[in-house]
Amino acid sequence: MVNVLLAGGLSMAFALLCTKPFIRFLVRKRYGQFIRDDLVHHHVKRGKPTMGGAVIIAAAIVGYLGSHVVLVALGAMGVFRSIHSGLSLSAGLVLFLLTGLGVVGFLDDYTKIRKERSLGLTSRQKLLGQTIVTVLFALGALLLTDDRGFSPASTAISFIRDTGVDLAFAGPVVAVLLFIAWSNVLIAGASNGVNITDGLDGLATGASVMVFGAYTVISMWQYNQSCSVAPGPNCYDVRDALDLAVVACAIGGACFGFLWWNTSPAEIIMGDTGSLSLGAALAGLAILTHTQLLLVVLGGLFVIVTASVIIQVISFRTTGRRVFRIAPLHHHFEMVGWSEVTIVARFWIIAGLCVAAGLALFYGEWLSSA
């Protein structure tokens, strides 16, 4: 538990202290955000520093590695002894997703700045970058095993835990290909979901804090009820569960520290550098904790906002009419007359309810089968 809290505290402190200098750097470089022409309410935000997700990524890495270094140092000096999981492949894979999609998002943000427009990389370029990172993640998660032959991911589709639906029904080669395709769906869906939600000051950042907090709790529970610690019919066979809690708390802490500067009125925007990376990290945690479909509930706010865009597009293309004044959903409420702060606060409430529902399902499943 100590290393989990230490990772969150270090990453939060790093983001809190280093975001302001990064804002000054971006202002000197004139790296500012460009806004869609139809978002009249947000034209005042043109030129606001963007790419703040770089701070979140750096803070998460510092928090995760720093917590391990501090515990090892304290243990060597005999000052403090605690359960220490060591650096793990599972946490490394999550950080790889965070960083890899962060690079894709950075290229998108930089393209917007360089070309002075609100559109960055093309959809094809962005999809290619997401696919390359996802394929490398999926191969590592499925094929790299420990001395027990235990890999971080499973070919089974999971909800609270692995279900009976297994992608290995037609042999190992097909299983790998299907797992790569399934991982692409999850990671692209989650990263684009957070990206679409990132339209108001602090909205996506605050919601992400809650979901990463949920995965910290889930991973800790899986470690305490793991088959190696508490063997039994309801134990969790999740590799590196404790270290997944460490990395989830590190990313959540980084978001929390960044939120100080990102909340309304925001001094910096996370940009695609942050939104794509955070969504990918959430999908990675869902895959490695064997709770893939539970992410739909935990990240319910992202699902709702993304669904509003899909509904708008389908309605307009089929009937020529719009369901919402403008999509995504949070901008619709701006057009209705809600203030930005009101929308963010109410959407955070929805995000919290979704997280509570997801945790209730997770714990309820264990309780009912215990």
Coordinates of C-alpha atoms in Angstrom, one line a residue:
M1 CA 0.0 0.0 0.0
V2 CA 2.9 2.4 0.8
N3 CA 4.4 2.1 -2.7
V4 CA 1.0 2.8 -4.2
L5 CA 0.5 6.0 -2.2
L6 CA 4.1 7.0 -2.7
A7 CA 3.7 6.8 -6.5
G8 CA 0.6 8.9 -6.5
G9 CA 2.1 11.5 -4.2
L10 CA 5.3 11.8 -6.2
S11 CA 3.5 12.1 -9.5
M12 CA 1.0 14.6 -8.1
A13 CA 3.8 16.8 -6.7
F14 CA 5.8 16.6 -10.0
A15 CA 2.8 17.7 -12.0
L16 CA 1.8 20.4 -9.6
L17 CA 5.3 21.9 -9.5
C18 CA 6.4 21.4 -13.1
T19 CA 3.3 22.4 -15.0
K20 CA 3.8 26.2 -14.4
P21 CA 7.3 26.3 -15.8
F22 CA 6.1 24.2 -18.7
I23 CA 3.3 26.8 -19.3
R24 CA 6.0 29.6 -19.4
F25 CA 8.0 27.5 -21.9
L26 CA 5.0 27.0 -24.2
V27 CA 4.1 30.7 -24.0
R28 CA 7.7 31.7 -25.1
K29 CA 7.5 29.2 -28.0
R30 CA 3.9 30.4 -28.8
Y31 CA 2.6 26.8 -28.8
G32 CA -1.1 27.7 -28.5
Q33 CA -4.4 25.8 -29.1
F34 CA -6.5 26.4 -32.2
I35 CA -10.3 26.3 -31.8
R36 CA -13.0 25.1 -34.1
D37 CA -14.7 28.0 -35.9
D38 CA -18.2 26.8 -34.8
L39 CA -17.2 26.9 -31.1
V40 CA -17.8 30.6 -30.6
H41 CA -17.8 30.4 -26.8
H42 CA -14.2 29.1 -26.9
H43 CA -12.6 31.5 -29.3
V44 CA -11.2 33.3 -26.2
K45 CA -9.1 30.2 -25.6
R46 CA -7.2 30.5 -28.9
G47 CA -3.5 30.6 -28.3
K48 CA -3.8 29.0 -24.8
P49 CA -0.8 26.7 -24.2
T50 CA -1.5 23.1 -25.2
M51 CA 0.4 19.8 -25.1
G52 CA 0.1 19.7 -21.3
G53 CA -0.3 16.0 -21.5
A54 CA 3.5 15.8 -21.7
V55 CA 3.7 16.9 -18.1
I56 CA 1.2 14.1 -17.1
I57 CA 3.2 11.5 -18.9
A58 CA 6.5 12.7 -17.3
A59 CA 4.9 12.9 -13.9
A60 CA 3.5 9.4 -14.1
I61 CA 6.9 7.9 -15.1
V62 CA 8.6 9.9 -12.3
G63 CA 6.0 8.8 -9.8
Y64 CA 6.2 5.1 -10.7
L65 CA 10.0 4.8 -10.9
G66 CA 10.5 7.2 -8.0
S67 CA 8.3 5.1 -5.7
H68 CA 10.4 2.0 -6.4
V69 CA 13.7 3.8 -6.0
V70 CA 12.6 5.3 -2.6
L71 CA 11.3 2.0 -1.2
V72 CA 14.5 0.2 -2.3
A73 CA 16.6 2.9 -0.7
L74 CA 14.7 2.9 2.5
G75 CA 14.8 -0.8 2.7
A76 CA 18.5 -0.9 2.1
M77 CA 19.0 1.6 5.0
G78 CA 16.7 -0.4 7.2
V79 CA 14.5 2.6 7.8
F80 CA 11.3 1.1 6.4
R81 CA 10.3 -2.3 5.2
S82 CA 7.2 -2.8 3.0
I83 CA 5.9 -5.2 0.4
H84 CA 7.7 -4.2 -2.8
S85 CA 6.7 -5.7 -6.1
G86 CA 9.7 -4.5 -8.1
L87 CA 9.5 -3.2 -11.7
S88 CA 7.1 -5.4 -13.7
L89 CA 6.4 -6.1 -17.3
S90 CA 2.7 -5.3 -16.8
A91 CA 3.3 -1.8 -15.5
G92 CA 5.9 -1.2 -18.2
L93 CA 3.3 -2.1 -20.9
V94 CA 0.9 0.4 -19.4
L95 CA 3.6 3.1 -19.4
F96 CA 4.5 2.1 -23.0
L97 CA 0.9 2.7 -24.1
L98 CA 0.8 6.0 -22.2
T99 CA 4.0 7.2 -23.8
G100 CA 3.4 5.7 -27.3
L101 CA 0.0 7.3 -27.7
G102 CA 1.4 10.4 -26.1
V103 CA 3.9 10.7 -29.0
V104 CA 1.0 10.2 -31.5
G105 CA -0.9 13.0 -29.7
F106 CA 2.1 15.2 -29.6
L107 CA 2.6 14.9 -33.4
D108 CA -1.1 15.8 -33.8
D109 CA -0.8 18.8 -31.5
Y110 CA 2.4 20.0 -33.1
T111 CA 0.9 19.7 -36.6
K112 CA -2.0 22.0 -35.4
I113 CA 0.4 24.6 -34.1
R114 CA 2.8 24.4 -37.1
K115 CA -0.1 24.7 -39.7
E116 CA -2.1 27.0 -37.5
R117 CA -5.4 25.1 -37.8
S118 CA -7.7 23.1 -35.5
L119 CA -7.1 19.9 -37.3
G120 CA -3.8 18.1 -36.9
L121 CA -2.9 14.6 -38.2
T122 CA -5.2 13.0 -40.7
S123 CA -7.5 10.2 -39.4
R124 CA -5.3 7.7 -41.4
Q125 CA -2.1 9.0 -39.8
K126 CA -3.5 9.0 -36.3
L127 CA -4.9 5.5 -36.8
L128 CA -1.6 4.2 -38.1
G129 CA 0.2 5.5 -35.1
Q130 CA -2.4 4.0 -32.7
T131 CA -2.2 0.7 -34.5
I132 CA 1.6 0.5 -34.4
V133 CA 1.7 1.2 -30.6
T134 CA -1.2 -1.2 -30.0
V135 CA 0.3 -4.1 -31.9
L136 CA 3.6 -3.8 -30.0
F137 CA 1.7 -3.7 -26.7
A138 CA -0.5 -6.7 -27.6
L139 CA 2.4 -8.9 -28.7
G140 CA 4.3 -8.0 -25.5
A141 CA 1.2 -8.5 -23.2
L142 CA 0.4 -11.9 -24.7
L143 CA 3.7 -13.5 -25.7
L144 CA 6.1 -12.3 -23.0
T145 CA 5.9 -14.8 -20.1
D146 CA 7.5 -15.2 -16.7
D147 CA 9.2 -18.2 -15.3
R148 CA 5.8 -19.8 -14.7
G149 CA 4.8 -19.3 -18.3
F150 CA 2.3 -16.6 -17.2
S151 CA 1.7 -13.7 -19.5
P152 CA 0.2 -10.3 -18.5
A153 CA -2.8 -10.6 -20.8
S154 CA -5.3 -13.4 -21.6
T155 CA -7.0 -14.4 -24.9
A156 CA -10.3 -14.6 -23.0
I157 CA -12.8 -11.7 -23.3
S158 CA -13.2 -10.3 -19.8
F159 CA -15.8 -8.4 -17.8
I160 CA -15.2 -8.6 -14.0
R161 CA -12.8 -11.4 -14.8
D162 CA -12.1 -13.7 -17.8
T163 CA -15.3 -15.1 -19.3
G164 CA -15.8 -18.3 -21.3
V165 CA -15.4 -16.5 -24.6
D166 CA -11.8 -17.3 -25.6
L167 CA -10.1 -15.9 -28.8
A168 CA -8.0 -19.0 -28.8
F169 CA -10.8 -21.2 -30.1
A170 CA -9.1 -21.7 -33.5
G171 CA -5.5 -22.1 -32.4
P172 CA -2.6 -19.9 -31.1
V173 CA -1.9 -18.1 -34.3
V174 CA -5.5 -17.0 -34.8
A175 CA -5.7 -16.2 -31.1
V176 CA -2.8 -13.7 -31.4
L177 CA -4.3 -12.0 -34.5
L178 CA -7.7 -11.8 -32.9
F179 CA -6.2 -10.4 -29.6
I180 CA -4.3 -7.7 -31.6
A181 CA -7.6 -6.8 -33.4
W182 CA -9.5 -6.7 -30.1
S183 CA -6.8 -4.7 -28.4
N184 CA -7.0 -2.2 -31.2
V185 CA -10.8 -1.8 -30.7
L186 CA -10.3 -1.3 -26.9
I187 CA -7.4 1.1 -27.1
A188 CA -8.6 3.1 -30.1
G189 CA -12.1 3.4 -28.5
A190 CA -10.8 4.5 -25.1
S191 CA -8.2 6.9 -26.4
N192 CA -10.6 8.6 -28.8
G193 CA -13.3 8.6 -26.1
V194 CA -11.1 10.6 -23.7
N195 CA -10.0 12.8 -26.7
I196 CA -13.6 13.7 -27.6
T197 CA -14.5 14.4 -23.9
D198 CA -11.5 16.8 -23.6
G199 CA -13.4 19.9 -24.7
L200 CA -14.0 21.9 -21.5
D201 CA -11.5 23.0 -18.8
G202 CA -10.7 20.1 -16.5
L203 CA -13.5 17.8 -17.8
A204 CA -11.5 14.9 -19.1
T205 CA -8.7 15.4 -16.5
G206 CA -11.1 15.2 -13.6
A207 CA -13.0 12.2 -15.0
S208 CA -9.7 10.4 -15.7
V209 CA -8.6 10.9 -12.0
M210 CA -11.7 9.0 -10.9
V211 CA -11.3 6.1 -13.4
F212 CA -7.6 5.7 -12.6
G213 CA -8.5 5.8 -8.9
A214 CA -10.9 2.9 -9.6
Y215 CA -8.2 0.9 -11.2
T216 CA -6.0 1.5 -8.3
V217 CA -8.6 0.0 -6.0
I218 CA -9.3 -2.9 -8.4
S219 CA -5.7 -3.8 -8.7
M220 CA -5.1 -3.6 -5.0
W221 CA -8.1 -5.9 -4.4
Q222 CA -6.9 -8.3 -7.0
Y223 CA -3.5 -8.5 -5.3
N224 CA -5.0 -9.1 -1.9
Q225 CA -7.3 -11.8 -3.3
S226 CA -4.8 -13.2 -5.8
C227 CA -4.4 -16.9 -6.2
S228 CA -0.8 -16.7 -4.9
V229 CA -1.8 -14.8 -1.7
A230 CA -5.3 -16.1 -1.0
P231 CA -5.8 -19.3 -3.1
G232 CA -9.4 -20.3 -3.6
P233 CA -12.2 -20.7 -6.1
N234 CA -12.8 -16.9 -6.3
C235 CA -9.1 -15.7 -6.4
Y236 CA -7.8 -13.5 -9.2
D237 CA -5.1 -14.8 -11.5
V238 CA -3.8 -11.4 -12.5
R239 CA -0.1 -11.0 -13.1
D240 CA 1.7 -8.1 -11.3
A241 CA -1.5 -6.8 -9.7
L242 CA 0.3 -4.8 -7.0
D243 CA 2.5 -3.0 -9.6
L244 CA -0.5 -2.3 -11.7
A245 CA -2.0 -0.5 -8.7
V246 CA 1.2 1.5 -8.4
V247 CA 1.2 2.6 -12.1
A248 CA -2.6 3.4 -12.0
C249 CA -2.1 5.6 -8.9
A250 CA 0.9 7.3 -10.5
I251 CA -1.1 8.2 -13.6
G252 CA -4.1 9.3 -11.5
G253 CA -1.8 11.4 -9.2
A254 CA -0.3 13.1 -12.3
C255 CA -3.8 14.0 -13.6
F256 CA -4.7 15.3 -10.1
G257 CA -1.7 17.6 -10.0
F258 CA -2.2 18.8 -13.5
L259 CA -5.9 19.5 -12.7
W260 CA -4.7 22.4 -10.5
W261 CA -3.6 24.3 -13.7
N262 CA -6.2 22.7 -16.0
T263 CA -9.4 23.5 -14.1
S264 CA -11.5 26.5 -15.2
P265 CA -10.2 29.0 -16.1
A266 CA -7.5 26.7 -17.5
E267 CA -3.9 28.0 -17.8
I268 CA -3.0 25.0 -20.0
I269 CA -4.8 22.4 -22.1
M270 CA -3.7 18.7 -22.1
G271 CA -4.2 18.4 -25.9
D272 CA -4.2 15.2 -27.8
T273 CA -0.8 14.5 -26.1
G274 CA -2.7 13.9 -22.9
S275 CA -6.1 12.7 -24.0
L276 CA -4.9 10.0 -26.4
S277 CA -2.3 8.7 -23.9
L278 CA -4.7 8.7 -20.9
G279 CA -7.4 6.7 -22.8
A280 CA -4.8 4.2 -24.0
A281 CA -3.5 3.7 -20.5
L282 CA -7.0 3.1 -19.2
A283 CA -7.5 0.4 -21.9
G284 CA -4.2 -1.1 -21.0
L285 CA -5.2 -1.4 -17.4
A286 CA -8.5 -2.9 -18.4
I287 CA -6.7 -5.6 -20.5
L288 CA -4.1 -6.4 -17.9
T289 CA -6.5 -6.5 -15.0
H290 CA -8.8 -8.7 -17.0
T291 CA -11.7 -6.2 -16.8
Q292 CA -12.0 -5.2 -20.4
L293 CA -15.7 -4.7 -20.7
L294 CA -15.9 -3.2 -17.2
L295 CA -14.1 -0.2 -18.6
V296 CA -17.4 0.6 -20.4
V297 CA -19.0 1.1 -17.1
L298 CA -16.1 2.8 -15.2
G299 CA -15.5 5.2 -18.1
G300 CA -19.3 5.6 -18.7
L301 CA -18.9 9.4 -19.1
F302 CA -16.5 8.9 -22.0
V303 CA -18.9 6.4 -23.6
I304 CA -21.9 8.8 -23.3
V305 CA -20.0 11.7 -24.8
T306 CA -18.7 9.5 -27.7
A307 CA -22.2 8.1 -28.2
S308 CA -23.5 11.6 -28.7
V309 CA -21.1 12.2 -31.6
I310 CA -22.1 8.8 -33.2
I311 CA -25.8 9.6 -32.8
Q312 CA -25.3 13.1 -34.3
V313 CA -23.5 11.7 -37.3
I314 CA -25.9 8.9 -38.0
S315 CA -29.0 11.1 -37.6
F316 CA -27.6 13.8 -39.9
R317 CA -26.5 11.4 -42.6
T318 CA -29.8 9.4 -42.5
T319 CA -32.4 12.1 -41.9
G320 CA -30.6 15.4 -42.5
R321 CA -31.5 16.5 -38.9
R322 CA -29.3 17.0 -35.9
V323 CA -30.3 15.5 -32.5
F324 CA -28.1 17.9 -30.6
R325 CA -27.3 21.6 -31.4
I326 CA -23.7 20.6 -31.7
A327 CA -21.7 17.5 -30.8
P328 CA -20.0 16.3 -28.5
L329 CA -22.7 16.5 -25.8
H330 CA -20.9 19.0 -23.5
H331 CA -20.9 21.6 -26.3
H332 CA -24.6 21.1 -26.8
F333 CA -25.2 22.1 -23.2
E334 CA -23.1 25.2 -23.8
M335 CA -25.4 26.1 -26.7
V336 CA -28.4 25.6 -24.4
G337 CA -27.0 28.1 -22.0
W338 CA -25.2 26.2 -19.3
S339 CA -22.0 27.7 -18.0
E340 CA -18.8 25.8 -18.6
V341 CA -18.2 25.3 -14.8
T342 CA -21.7 23.9 -14.4
I343 CA -21.3 21.4 -17.2
V344 CA -18.0 20.2 -15.9
A345 CA -19.3 19.8 -12.3
R346 CA -22.3 17.9 -13.5
F347 CA -20.4 15.7 -15.8
W348 CA -17.9 14.9 -13.0
I349 CA -20.9 13.8 -11.0
I350 CA -21.9 11.5 -13.8
A351 CA -18.3 10.2 -14.0
G352 CA -18.3 9.5 -10.3
L353 CA -21.6 7.6 -10.5
C354 CA -20.2 5.5 -13.4
V355 CA -17.1 4.7 -11.3
A356 CA -19.2 3.8 -8.3
A357 CA -21.4 1.5 -10.4
G358 CA -18.3 -0.2 -11.9
L359 CA -16.8 -0.8 -8.5
A360 CA -20.1 -2.1 -7.1
L361 CA -20.3 -4.6 -10.0
F362 CA -16.7 -5.6 -9.4
Y363 CA -17.0 -6.1 -5.7
G364 CA -20.6 -7.5 -5.9
E365 CA -19.4 -10.3 -8.2
W366 CA -16.7 -11.3 -5.8
L367 CA -19.2 -11.1 -2.8
S368 CA -21.9 -13.1 -4.5
S369 CA -19.5 -15.9 -5.5
A370 CA -17.6 -16.0 -2.2

